[in-house]
mmCIF file of C-alpha atoms in Angstrom:
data_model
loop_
_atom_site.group_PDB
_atom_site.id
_atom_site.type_symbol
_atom_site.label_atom_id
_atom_site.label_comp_id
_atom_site.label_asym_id
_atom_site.label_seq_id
_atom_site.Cartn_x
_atom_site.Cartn_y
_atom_site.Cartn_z
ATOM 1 C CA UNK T 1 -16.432 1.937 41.827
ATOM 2 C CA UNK T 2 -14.496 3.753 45.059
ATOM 3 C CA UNK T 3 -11.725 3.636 42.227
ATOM 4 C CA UNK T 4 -13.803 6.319 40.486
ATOM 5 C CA UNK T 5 -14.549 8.544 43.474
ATOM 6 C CA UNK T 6 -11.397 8.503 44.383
ATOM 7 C CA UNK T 7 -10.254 9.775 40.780
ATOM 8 C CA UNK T 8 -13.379 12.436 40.216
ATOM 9 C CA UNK T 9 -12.546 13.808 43.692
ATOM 10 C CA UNK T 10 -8.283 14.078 42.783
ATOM 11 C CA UNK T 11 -8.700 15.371 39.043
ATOM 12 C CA UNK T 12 -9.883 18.093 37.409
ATOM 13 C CA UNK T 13 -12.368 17.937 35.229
ATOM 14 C CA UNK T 14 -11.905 16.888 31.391
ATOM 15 C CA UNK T 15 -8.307 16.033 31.962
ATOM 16 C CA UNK T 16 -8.818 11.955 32.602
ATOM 17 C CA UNK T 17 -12.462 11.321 30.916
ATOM 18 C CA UNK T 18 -10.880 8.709 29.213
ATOM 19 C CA UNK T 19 -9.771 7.605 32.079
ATOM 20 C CA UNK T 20 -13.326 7.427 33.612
ATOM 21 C CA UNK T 21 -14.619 6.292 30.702
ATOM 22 C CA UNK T 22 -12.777 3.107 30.881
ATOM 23 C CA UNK T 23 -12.945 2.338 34.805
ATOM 24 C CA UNK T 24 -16.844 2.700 33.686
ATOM 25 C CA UNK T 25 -16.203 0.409 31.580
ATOM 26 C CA UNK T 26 -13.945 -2.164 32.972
ATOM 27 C CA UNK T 27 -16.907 -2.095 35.891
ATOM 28 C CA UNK T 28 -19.634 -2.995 33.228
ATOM 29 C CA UNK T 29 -17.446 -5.898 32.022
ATOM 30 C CA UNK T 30 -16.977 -7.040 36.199
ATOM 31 C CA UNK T 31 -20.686 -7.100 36.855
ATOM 32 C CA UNK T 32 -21.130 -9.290 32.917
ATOM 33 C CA UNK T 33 -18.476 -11.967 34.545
ATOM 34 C CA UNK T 34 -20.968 -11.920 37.678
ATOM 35 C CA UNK T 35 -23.828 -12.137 36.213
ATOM 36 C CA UNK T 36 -22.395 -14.801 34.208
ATOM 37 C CA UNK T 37 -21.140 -16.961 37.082
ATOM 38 C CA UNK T 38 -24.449 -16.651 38.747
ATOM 39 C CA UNK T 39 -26.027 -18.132 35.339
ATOM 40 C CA UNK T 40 -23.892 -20.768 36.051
ATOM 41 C CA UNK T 41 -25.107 -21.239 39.816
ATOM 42 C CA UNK T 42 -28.666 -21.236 38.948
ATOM 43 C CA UNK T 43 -27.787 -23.748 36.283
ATOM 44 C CA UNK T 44 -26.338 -26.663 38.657
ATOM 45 C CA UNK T 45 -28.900 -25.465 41.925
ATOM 46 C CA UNK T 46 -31.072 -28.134 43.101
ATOM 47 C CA UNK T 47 -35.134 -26.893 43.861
ATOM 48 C CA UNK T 48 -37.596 -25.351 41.963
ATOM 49 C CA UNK T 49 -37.756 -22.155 45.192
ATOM 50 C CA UNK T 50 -33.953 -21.818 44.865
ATOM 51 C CA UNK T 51 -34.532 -21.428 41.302
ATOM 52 C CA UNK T 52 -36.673 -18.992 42.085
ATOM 53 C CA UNK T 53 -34.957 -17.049 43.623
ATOM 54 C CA UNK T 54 -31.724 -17.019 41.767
ATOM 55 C CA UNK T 55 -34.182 -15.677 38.768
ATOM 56 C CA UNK T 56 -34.924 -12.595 40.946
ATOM 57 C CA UNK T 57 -31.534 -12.265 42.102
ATOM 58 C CA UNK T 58 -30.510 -12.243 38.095
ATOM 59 C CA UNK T 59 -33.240 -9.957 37.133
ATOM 60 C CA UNK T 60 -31.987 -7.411 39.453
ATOM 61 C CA UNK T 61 -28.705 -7.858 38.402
ATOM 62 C CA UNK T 62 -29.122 -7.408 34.776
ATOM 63 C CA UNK T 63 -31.332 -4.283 35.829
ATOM 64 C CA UNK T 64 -28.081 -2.638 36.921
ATOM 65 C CA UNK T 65 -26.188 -3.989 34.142
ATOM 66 C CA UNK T 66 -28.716 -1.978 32.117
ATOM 67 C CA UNK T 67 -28.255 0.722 33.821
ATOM 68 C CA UNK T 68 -24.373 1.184 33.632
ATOM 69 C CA UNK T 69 -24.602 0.361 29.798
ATOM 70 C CA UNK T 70 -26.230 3.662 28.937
ATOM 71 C CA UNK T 71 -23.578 6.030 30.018
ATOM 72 C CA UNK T 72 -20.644 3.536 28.561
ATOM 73 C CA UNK T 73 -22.134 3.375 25.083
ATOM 74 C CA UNK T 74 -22.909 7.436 24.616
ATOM 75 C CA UNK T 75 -19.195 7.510 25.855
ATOM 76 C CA UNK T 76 -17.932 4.175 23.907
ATOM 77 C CA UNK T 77 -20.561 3.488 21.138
ATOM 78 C CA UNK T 78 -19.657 0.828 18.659
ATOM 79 C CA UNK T 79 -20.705 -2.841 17.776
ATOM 80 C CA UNK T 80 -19.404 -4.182 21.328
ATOM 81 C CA UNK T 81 -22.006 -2.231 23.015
ATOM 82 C CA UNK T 82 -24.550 -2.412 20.111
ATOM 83 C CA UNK T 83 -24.645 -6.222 20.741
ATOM 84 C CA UNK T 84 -24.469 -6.116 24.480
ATOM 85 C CA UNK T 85 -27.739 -3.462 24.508
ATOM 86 C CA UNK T 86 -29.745 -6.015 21.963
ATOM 87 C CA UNK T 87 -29.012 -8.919 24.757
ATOM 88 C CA UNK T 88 -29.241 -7.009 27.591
ATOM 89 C CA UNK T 89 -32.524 -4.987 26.263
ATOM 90 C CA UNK T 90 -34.274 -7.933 25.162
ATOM 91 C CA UNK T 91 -33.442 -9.975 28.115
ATOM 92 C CA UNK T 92 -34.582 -7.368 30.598
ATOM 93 C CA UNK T 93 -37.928 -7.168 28.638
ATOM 94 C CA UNK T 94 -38.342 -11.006 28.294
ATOM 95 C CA UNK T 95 -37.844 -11.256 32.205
ATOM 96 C CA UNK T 96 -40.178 -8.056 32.992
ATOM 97 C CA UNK T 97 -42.733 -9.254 30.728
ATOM 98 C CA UNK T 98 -42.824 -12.751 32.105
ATOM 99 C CA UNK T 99 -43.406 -11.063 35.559
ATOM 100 C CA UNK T 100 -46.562 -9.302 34.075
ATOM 101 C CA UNK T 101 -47.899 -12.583 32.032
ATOM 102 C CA UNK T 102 -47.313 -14.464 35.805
ATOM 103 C CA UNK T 103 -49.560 -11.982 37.489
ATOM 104 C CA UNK T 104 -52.356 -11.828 35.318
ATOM 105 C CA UNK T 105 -52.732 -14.900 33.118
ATOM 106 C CA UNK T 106 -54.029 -17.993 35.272
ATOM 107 C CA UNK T 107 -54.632 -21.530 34.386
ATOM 108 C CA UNK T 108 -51.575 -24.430 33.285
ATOM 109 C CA UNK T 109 -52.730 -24.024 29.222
ATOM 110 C CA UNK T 110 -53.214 -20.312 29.100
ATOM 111 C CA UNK T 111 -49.631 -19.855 31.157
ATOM 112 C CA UNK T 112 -48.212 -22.230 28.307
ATOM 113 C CA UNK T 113 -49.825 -20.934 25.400
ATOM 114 C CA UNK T 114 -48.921 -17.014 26.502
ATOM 115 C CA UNK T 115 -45.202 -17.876 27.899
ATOM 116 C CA UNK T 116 -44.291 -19.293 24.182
ATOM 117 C CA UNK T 117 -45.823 -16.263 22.863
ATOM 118 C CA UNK T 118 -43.271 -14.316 24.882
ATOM 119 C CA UNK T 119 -40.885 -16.528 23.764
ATOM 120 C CA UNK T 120 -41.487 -15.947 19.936
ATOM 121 C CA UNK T 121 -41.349 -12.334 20.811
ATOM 122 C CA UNK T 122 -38.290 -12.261 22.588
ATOM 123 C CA UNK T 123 -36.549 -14.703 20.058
ATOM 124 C CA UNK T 124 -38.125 -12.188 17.212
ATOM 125 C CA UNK T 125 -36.630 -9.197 18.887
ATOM 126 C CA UNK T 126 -32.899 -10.786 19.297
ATOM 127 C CA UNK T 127 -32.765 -11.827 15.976
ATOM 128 C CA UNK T 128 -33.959 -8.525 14.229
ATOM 129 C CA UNK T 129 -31.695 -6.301 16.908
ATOM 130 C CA UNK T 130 -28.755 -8.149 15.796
ATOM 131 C CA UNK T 131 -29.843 -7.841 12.167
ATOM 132 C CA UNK T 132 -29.826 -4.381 12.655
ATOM 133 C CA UNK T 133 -26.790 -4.211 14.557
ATOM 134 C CA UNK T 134 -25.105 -6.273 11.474
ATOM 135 C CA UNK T 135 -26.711 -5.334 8.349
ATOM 136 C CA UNK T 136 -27.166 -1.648 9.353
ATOM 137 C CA UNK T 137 -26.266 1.585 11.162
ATOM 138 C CA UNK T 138 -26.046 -0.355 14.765
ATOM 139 C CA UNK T 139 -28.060 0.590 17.858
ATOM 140 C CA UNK T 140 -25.990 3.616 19.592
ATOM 141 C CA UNK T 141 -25.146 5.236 16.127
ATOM 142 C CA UNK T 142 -29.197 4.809 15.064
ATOM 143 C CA UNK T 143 -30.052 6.335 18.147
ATOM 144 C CA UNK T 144 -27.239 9.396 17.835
ATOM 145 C CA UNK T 145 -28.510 9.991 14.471
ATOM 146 C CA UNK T 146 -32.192 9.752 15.358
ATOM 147 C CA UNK T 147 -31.330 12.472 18.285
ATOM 148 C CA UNK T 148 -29.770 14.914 15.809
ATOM 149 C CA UNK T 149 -32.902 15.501 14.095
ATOM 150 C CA UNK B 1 -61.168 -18.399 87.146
ATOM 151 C CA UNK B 2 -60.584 -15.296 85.169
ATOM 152 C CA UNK B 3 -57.856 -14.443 87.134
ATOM 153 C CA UNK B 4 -56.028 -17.866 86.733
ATOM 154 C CA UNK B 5 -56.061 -17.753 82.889
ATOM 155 C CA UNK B 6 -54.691 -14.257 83.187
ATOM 156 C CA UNK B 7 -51.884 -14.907 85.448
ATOM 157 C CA UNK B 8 -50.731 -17.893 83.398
ATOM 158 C CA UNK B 9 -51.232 -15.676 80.538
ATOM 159 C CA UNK B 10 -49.136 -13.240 81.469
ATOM 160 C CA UNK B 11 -46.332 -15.632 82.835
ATOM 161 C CA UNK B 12 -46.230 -17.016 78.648
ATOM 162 C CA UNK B 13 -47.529 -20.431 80.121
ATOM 163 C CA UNK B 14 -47.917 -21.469 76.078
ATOM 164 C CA UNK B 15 -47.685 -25.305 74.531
ATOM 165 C CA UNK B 16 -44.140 -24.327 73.359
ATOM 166 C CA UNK B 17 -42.523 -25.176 76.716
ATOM 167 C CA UNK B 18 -41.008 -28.801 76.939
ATOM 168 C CA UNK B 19 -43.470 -29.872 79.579
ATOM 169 C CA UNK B 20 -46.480 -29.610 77.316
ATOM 170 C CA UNK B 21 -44.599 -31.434 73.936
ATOM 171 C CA UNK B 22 -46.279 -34.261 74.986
ATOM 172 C CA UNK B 23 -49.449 -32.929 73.475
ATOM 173 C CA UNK B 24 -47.680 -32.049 70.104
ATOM 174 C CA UNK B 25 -46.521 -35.560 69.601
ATOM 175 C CA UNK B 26 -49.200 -36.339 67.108
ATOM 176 C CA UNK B 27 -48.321 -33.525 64.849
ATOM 177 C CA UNK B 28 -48.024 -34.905 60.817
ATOM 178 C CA UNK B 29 -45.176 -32.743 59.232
ATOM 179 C CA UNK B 30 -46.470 -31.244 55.951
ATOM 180 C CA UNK B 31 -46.171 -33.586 52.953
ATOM 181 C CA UNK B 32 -46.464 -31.251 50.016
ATOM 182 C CA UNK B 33 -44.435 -28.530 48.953
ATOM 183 C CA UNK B 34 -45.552 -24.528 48.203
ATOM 184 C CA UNK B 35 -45.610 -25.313 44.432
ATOM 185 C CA UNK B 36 -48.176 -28.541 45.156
ATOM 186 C CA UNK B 37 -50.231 -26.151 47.314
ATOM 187 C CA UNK B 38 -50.409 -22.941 44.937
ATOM 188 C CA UNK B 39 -51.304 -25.433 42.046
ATOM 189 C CA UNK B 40 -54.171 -27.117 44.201
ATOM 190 C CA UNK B 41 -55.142 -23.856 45.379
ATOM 191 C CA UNK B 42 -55.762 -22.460 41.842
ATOM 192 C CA UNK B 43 -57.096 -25.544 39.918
ATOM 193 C CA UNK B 44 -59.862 -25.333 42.866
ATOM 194 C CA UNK B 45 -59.961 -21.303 42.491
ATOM 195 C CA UNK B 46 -60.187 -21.546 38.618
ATOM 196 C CA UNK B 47 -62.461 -24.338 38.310
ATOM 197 C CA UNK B 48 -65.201 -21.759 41.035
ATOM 198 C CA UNK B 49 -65.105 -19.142 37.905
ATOM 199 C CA UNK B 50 -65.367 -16.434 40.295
ATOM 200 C CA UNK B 51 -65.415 -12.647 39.434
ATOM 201 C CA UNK B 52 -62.182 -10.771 40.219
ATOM 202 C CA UNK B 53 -62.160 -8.480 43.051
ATOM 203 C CA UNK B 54 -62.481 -5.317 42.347
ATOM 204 C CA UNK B 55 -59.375 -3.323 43.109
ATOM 205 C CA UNK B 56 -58.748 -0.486 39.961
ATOM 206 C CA UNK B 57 -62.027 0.510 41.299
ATOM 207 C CA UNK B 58 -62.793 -0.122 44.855
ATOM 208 C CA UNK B 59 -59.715 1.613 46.719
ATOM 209 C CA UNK B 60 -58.859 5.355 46.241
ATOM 210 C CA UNK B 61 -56.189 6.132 43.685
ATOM 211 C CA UNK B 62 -52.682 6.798 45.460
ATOM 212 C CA UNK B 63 -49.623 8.355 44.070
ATOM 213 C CA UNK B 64 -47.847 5.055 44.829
ATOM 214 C CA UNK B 65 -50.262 2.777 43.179
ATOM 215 C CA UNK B 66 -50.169 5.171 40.225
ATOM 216 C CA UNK B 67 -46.572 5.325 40.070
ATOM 217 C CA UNK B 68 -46.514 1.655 40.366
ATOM 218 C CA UNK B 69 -49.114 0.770 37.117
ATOM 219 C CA UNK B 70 -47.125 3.681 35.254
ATOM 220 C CA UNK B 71 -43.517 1.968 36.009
ATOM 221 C CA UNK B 72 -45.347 -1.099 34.506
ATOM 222 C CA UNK B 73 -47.413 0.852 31.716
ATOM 223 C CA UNK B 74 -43.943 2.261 30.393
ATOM 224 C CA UNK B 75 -42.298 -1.189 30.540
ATOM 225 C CA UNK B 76 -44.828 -3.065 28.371
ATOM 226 C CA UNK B 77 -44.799 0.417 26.299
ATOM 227 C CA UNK B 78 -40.475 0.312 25.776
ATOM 228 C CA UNK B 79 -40.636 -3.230 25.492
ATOM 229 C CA UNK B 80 -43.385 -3.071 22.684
ATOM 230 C CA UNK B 81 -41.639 -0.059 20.746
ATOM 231 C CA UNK B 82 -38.096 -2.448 20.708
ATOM 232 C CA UNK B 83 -39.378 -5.313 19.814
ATOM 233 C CA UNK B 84 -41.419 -3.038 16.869
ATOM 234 C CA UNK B 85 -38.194 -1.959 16.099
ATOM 235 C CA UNK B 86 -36.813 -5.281 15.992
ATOM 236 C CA UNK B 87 -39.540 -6.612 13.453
ATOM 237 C CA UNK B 88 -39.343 -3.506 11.159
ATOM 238 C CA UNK B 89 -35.713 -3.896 10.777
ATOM 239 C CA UNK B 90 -36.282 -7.492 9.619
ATOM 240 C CA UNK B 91 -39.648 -6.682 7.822
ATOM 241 C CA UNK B 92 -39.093 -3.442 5.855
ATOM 242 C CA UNK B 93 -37.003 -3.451 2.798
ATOM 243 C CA UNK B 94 -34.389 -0.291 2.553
ATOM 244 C CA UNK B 95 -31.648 0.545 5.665
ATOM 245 C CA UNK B 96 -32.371 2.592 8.695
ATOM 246 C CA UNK B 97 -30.883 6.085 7.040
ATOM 247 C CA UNK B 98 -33.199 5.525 4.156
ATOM 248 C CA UNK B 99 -36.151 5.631 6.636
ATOM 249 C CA UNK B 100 -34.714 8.357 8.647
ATOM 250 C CA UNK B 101 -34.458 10.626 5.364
ATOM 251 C CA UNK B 102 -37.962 10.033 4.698
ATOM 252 C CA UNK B 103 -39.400 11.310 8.292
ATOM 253 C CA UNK B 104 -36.926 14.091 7.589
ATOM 254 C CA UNK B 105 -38.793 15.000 4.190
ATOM 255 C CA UNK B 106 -42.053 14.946 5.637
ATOM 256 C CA UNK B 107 -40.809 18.712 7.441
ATOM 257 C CA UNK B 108 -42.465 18.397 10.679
ATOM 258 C CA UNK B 109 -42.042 21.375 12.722
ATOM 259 C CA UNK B 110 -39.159 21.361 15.865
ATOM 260 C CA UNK B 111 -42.266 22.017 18.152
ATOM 261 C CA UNK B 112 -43.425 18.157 16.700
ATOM 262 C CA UNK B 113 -39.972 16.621 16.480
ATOM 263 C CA UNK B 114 -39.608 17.772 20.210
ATOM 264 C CA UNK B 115 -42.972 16.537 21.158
ATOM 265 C CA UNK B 116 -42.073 13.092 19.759
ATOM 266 C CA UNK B 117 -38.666 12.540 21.302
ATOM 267 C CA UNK B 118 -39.995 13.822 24.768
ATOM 268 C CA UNK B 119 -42.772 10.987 23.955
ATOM 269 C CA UNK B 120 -39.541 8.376 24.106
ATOM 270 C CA UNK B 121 -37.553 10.508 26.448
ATOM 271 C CA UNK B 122 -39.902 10.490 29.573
ATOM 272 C CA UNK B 123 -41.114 6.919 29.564
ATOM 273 C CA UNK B 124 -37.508 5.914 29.231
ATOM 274 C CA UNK B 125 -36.271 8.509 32.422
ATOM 275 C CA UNK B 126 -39.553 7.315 34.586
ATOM 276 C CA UNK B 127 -38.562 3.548 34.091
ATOM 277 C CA UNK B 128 -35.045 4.219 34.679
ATOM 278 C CA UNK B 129 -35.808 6.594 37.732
ATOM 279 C CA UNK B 130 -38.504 4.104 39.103
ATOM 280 C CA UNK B 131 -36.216 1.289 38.317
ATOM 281 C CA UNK B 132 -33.465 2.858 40.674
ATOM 282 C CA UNK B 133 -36.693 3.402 43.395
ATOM 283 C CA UNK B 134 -37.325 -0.483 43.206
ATOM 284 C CA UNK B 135 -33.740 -1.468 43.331
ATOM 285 C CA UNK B 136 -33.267 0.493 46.574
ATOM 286 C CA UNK B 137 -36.377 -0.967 48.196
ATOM 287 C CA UNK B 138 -34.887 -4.135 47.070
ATOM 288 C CA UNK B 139 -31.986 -3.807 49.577
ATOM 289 C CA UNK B 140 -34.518 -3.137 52.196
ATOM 290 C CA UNK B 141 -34.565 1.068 52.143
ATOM 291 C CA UNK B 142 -36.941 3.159 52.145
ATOM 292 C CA UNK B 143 -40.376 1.352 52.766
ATOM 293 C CA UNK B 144 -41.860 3.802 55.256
ATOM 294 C CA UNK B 145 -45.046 5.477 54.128
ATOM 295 C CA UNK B 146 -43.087 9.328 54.039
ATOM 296 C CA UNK B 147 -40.088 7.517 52.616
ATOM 297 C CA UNK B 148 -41.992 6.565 49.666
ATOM 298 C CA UNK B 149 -43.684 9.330 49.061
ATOM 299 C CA UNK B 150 -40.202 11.372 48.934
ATOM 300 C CA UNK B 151 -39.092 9.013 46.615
ATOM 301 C CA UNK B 152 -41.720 9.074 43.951
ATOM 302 C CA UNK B 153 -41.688 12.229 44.238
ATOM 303 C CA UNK B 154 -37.918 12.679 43.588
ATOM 304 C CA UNK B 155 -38.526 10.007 40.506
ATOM 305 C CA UNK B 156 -41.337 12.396 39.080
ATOM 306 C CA UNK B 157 -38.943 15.238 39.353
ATOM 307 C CA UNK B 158 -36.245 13.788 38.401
ATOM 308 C CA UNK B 159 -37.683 12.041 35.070
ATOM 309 C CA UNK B 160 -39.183 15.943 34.051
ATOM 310 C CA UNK B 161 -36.095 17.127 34.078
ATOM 311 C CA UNK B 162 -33.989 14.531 32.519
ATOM 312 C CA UNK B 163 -36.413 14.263 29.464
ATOM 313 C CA UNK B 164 -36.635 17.713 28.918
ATOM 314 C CA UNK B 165 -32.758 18.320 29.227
ATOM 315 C CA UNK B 166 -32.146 15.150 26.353
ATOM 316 C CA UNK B 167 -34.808 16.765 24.514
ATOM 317 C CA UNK B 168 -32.956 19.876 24.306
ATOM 318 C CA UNK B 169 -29.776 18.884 23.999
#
């Protein structure tokens, strides 16, 4: 990232976009390997509060992750990104929605019975994102197209 | 007598020293762990079938508390339109162009079209916006009272102007 200060402060503007565009997104793919390796982690931890806590740690991460991958796919749109959106998307709203199913549904059934309802959702979404991103236009160029209504 | 308890008081004469661990020597360490506790906590709370506490309506309506249900209104809503998405695309017959076309034939005004991308636009900017808000109290900035007001405002502004300039663009 202070590579890219450094760079936007040195050159003028327009001549090394490309340039940007692909420290932007060499930083995207930095913060994937983290937030894979910290998959890993939570993986082989021990307790049920560390656990825990690794889940909020990875929900915050893939919150930034989401973040960075809007600017790199209007600037690098294509079937790498198209994918990485579905995951990251779906993810994001699996983990947000569990937060909201935690707070409000109570008792060890309902929690069950609502948390494989999310489940089925999120699996649902995946699968028809990816369809999408195989079988037809592809998220960015769906979403460039719907803009230039 | 008053005056003893107060001097001692004041000296921090508490059962924490070493001289008075003697009297703690009884003390069981706890047994069961958080998760044993919340469960037995809520199979007893469930089982009383009381009525919630009223808090939508009991406490005055703040900008933070607002901001707060909207950041979670506009998740549930984004969520709810992808996974809609999702399903359609496996659901409907014909590909995404085809579909496109056909909103296009319909001829709604620009005034419309614009009112219906603003209608993705500014739930997508306020999440994002608020999102950035709750990472940064998430590193531990920003919490004081005319800190957070700043901030939401700054994340009202902010989303405004964001949706309106994609809009236009």
């Amino acid at each position: 990232m202070a590579a890219i200060v450094r760079l936007s402060s040195v050159c003028r503007r327009g001549i090394n976009r490309n340039l940007v565009r692909l420290t932007v997104f060499a930083c995207a793919m930095q913060i994937t390997q983290c937030a894979n390796s910290l998959l890993i982690l939570a993986l082989t931890a021990g307790s049920a509060s560390k656990a825990a806590s690794l889940h909020w740690t990875a929900e915050r991460v893939l919150s930034i992750l989401l973040l960075a991958m809007a600017p790199v796919a209007y600037y690098n749109p294509g079937p790498v990104m198209d994918y990485s959106l579905a995951a990251a998307l779906t993810l994001h709203g699996h983990w947000g929605i569990g937060q909201v199913l935690t707070d409000y549904v109570h008792g060890d059934t309902k929690i069950k019975i609502a948390k494989a309802g999310l489940f089925l959702l999120s699996t649902v979404t995946f699968s028809g994102l990816c369809y999408f991103n195989y079988n037809d236009v592809g998220i960015c160029k769906a979403i460039a197209m719907l803009w230039s209504k | 007598m008053v005056l003893l308890l107060r001097t001692l008081g004041r000296q921090g004469v508490c059962l924490s020293r070493p001289q008075y661990a003697v009297l703690c020597r009884h003390v069981v360490p706890m047994g069961t762990t958080a998760k044993e506790e919340m469960n037995t906590f809520w199979a007893k709370n469930s089982r009383s079938n009381r009525p919630l506490s009223p808090h939508l309506t009991a406490y005055k309506w703040t900008m933070p508390m607002m901001m707060s249900v909207a950041h979670r209104g506009t998740g549930i809503g984004l969520s709810g339109a992808v996974s809609a998405v999702a399903v359609a695309a496996l659901v409907l017959p014909g590909n995404y162009p085809y579909y496109l076309d056909l909103i296009h034939s319909l001829s709604f005004g620009p005034f419309l079209i614009g009112l219906a991308k603003l209608g993705i636009a500014f739930p997508l900017s306020y999440h994002a916006f608020n999102g950035i808000r709750h990472l940064i109290w998430d590193i531990g900035k920003g919490f004081r009272m005319a800190e957070v007001y700043r901030s939401g405002y700054a994340v009202i502004g902010l989303s405004i102007i964001t949706s309106i300039a994609l809009v236009l663009r």
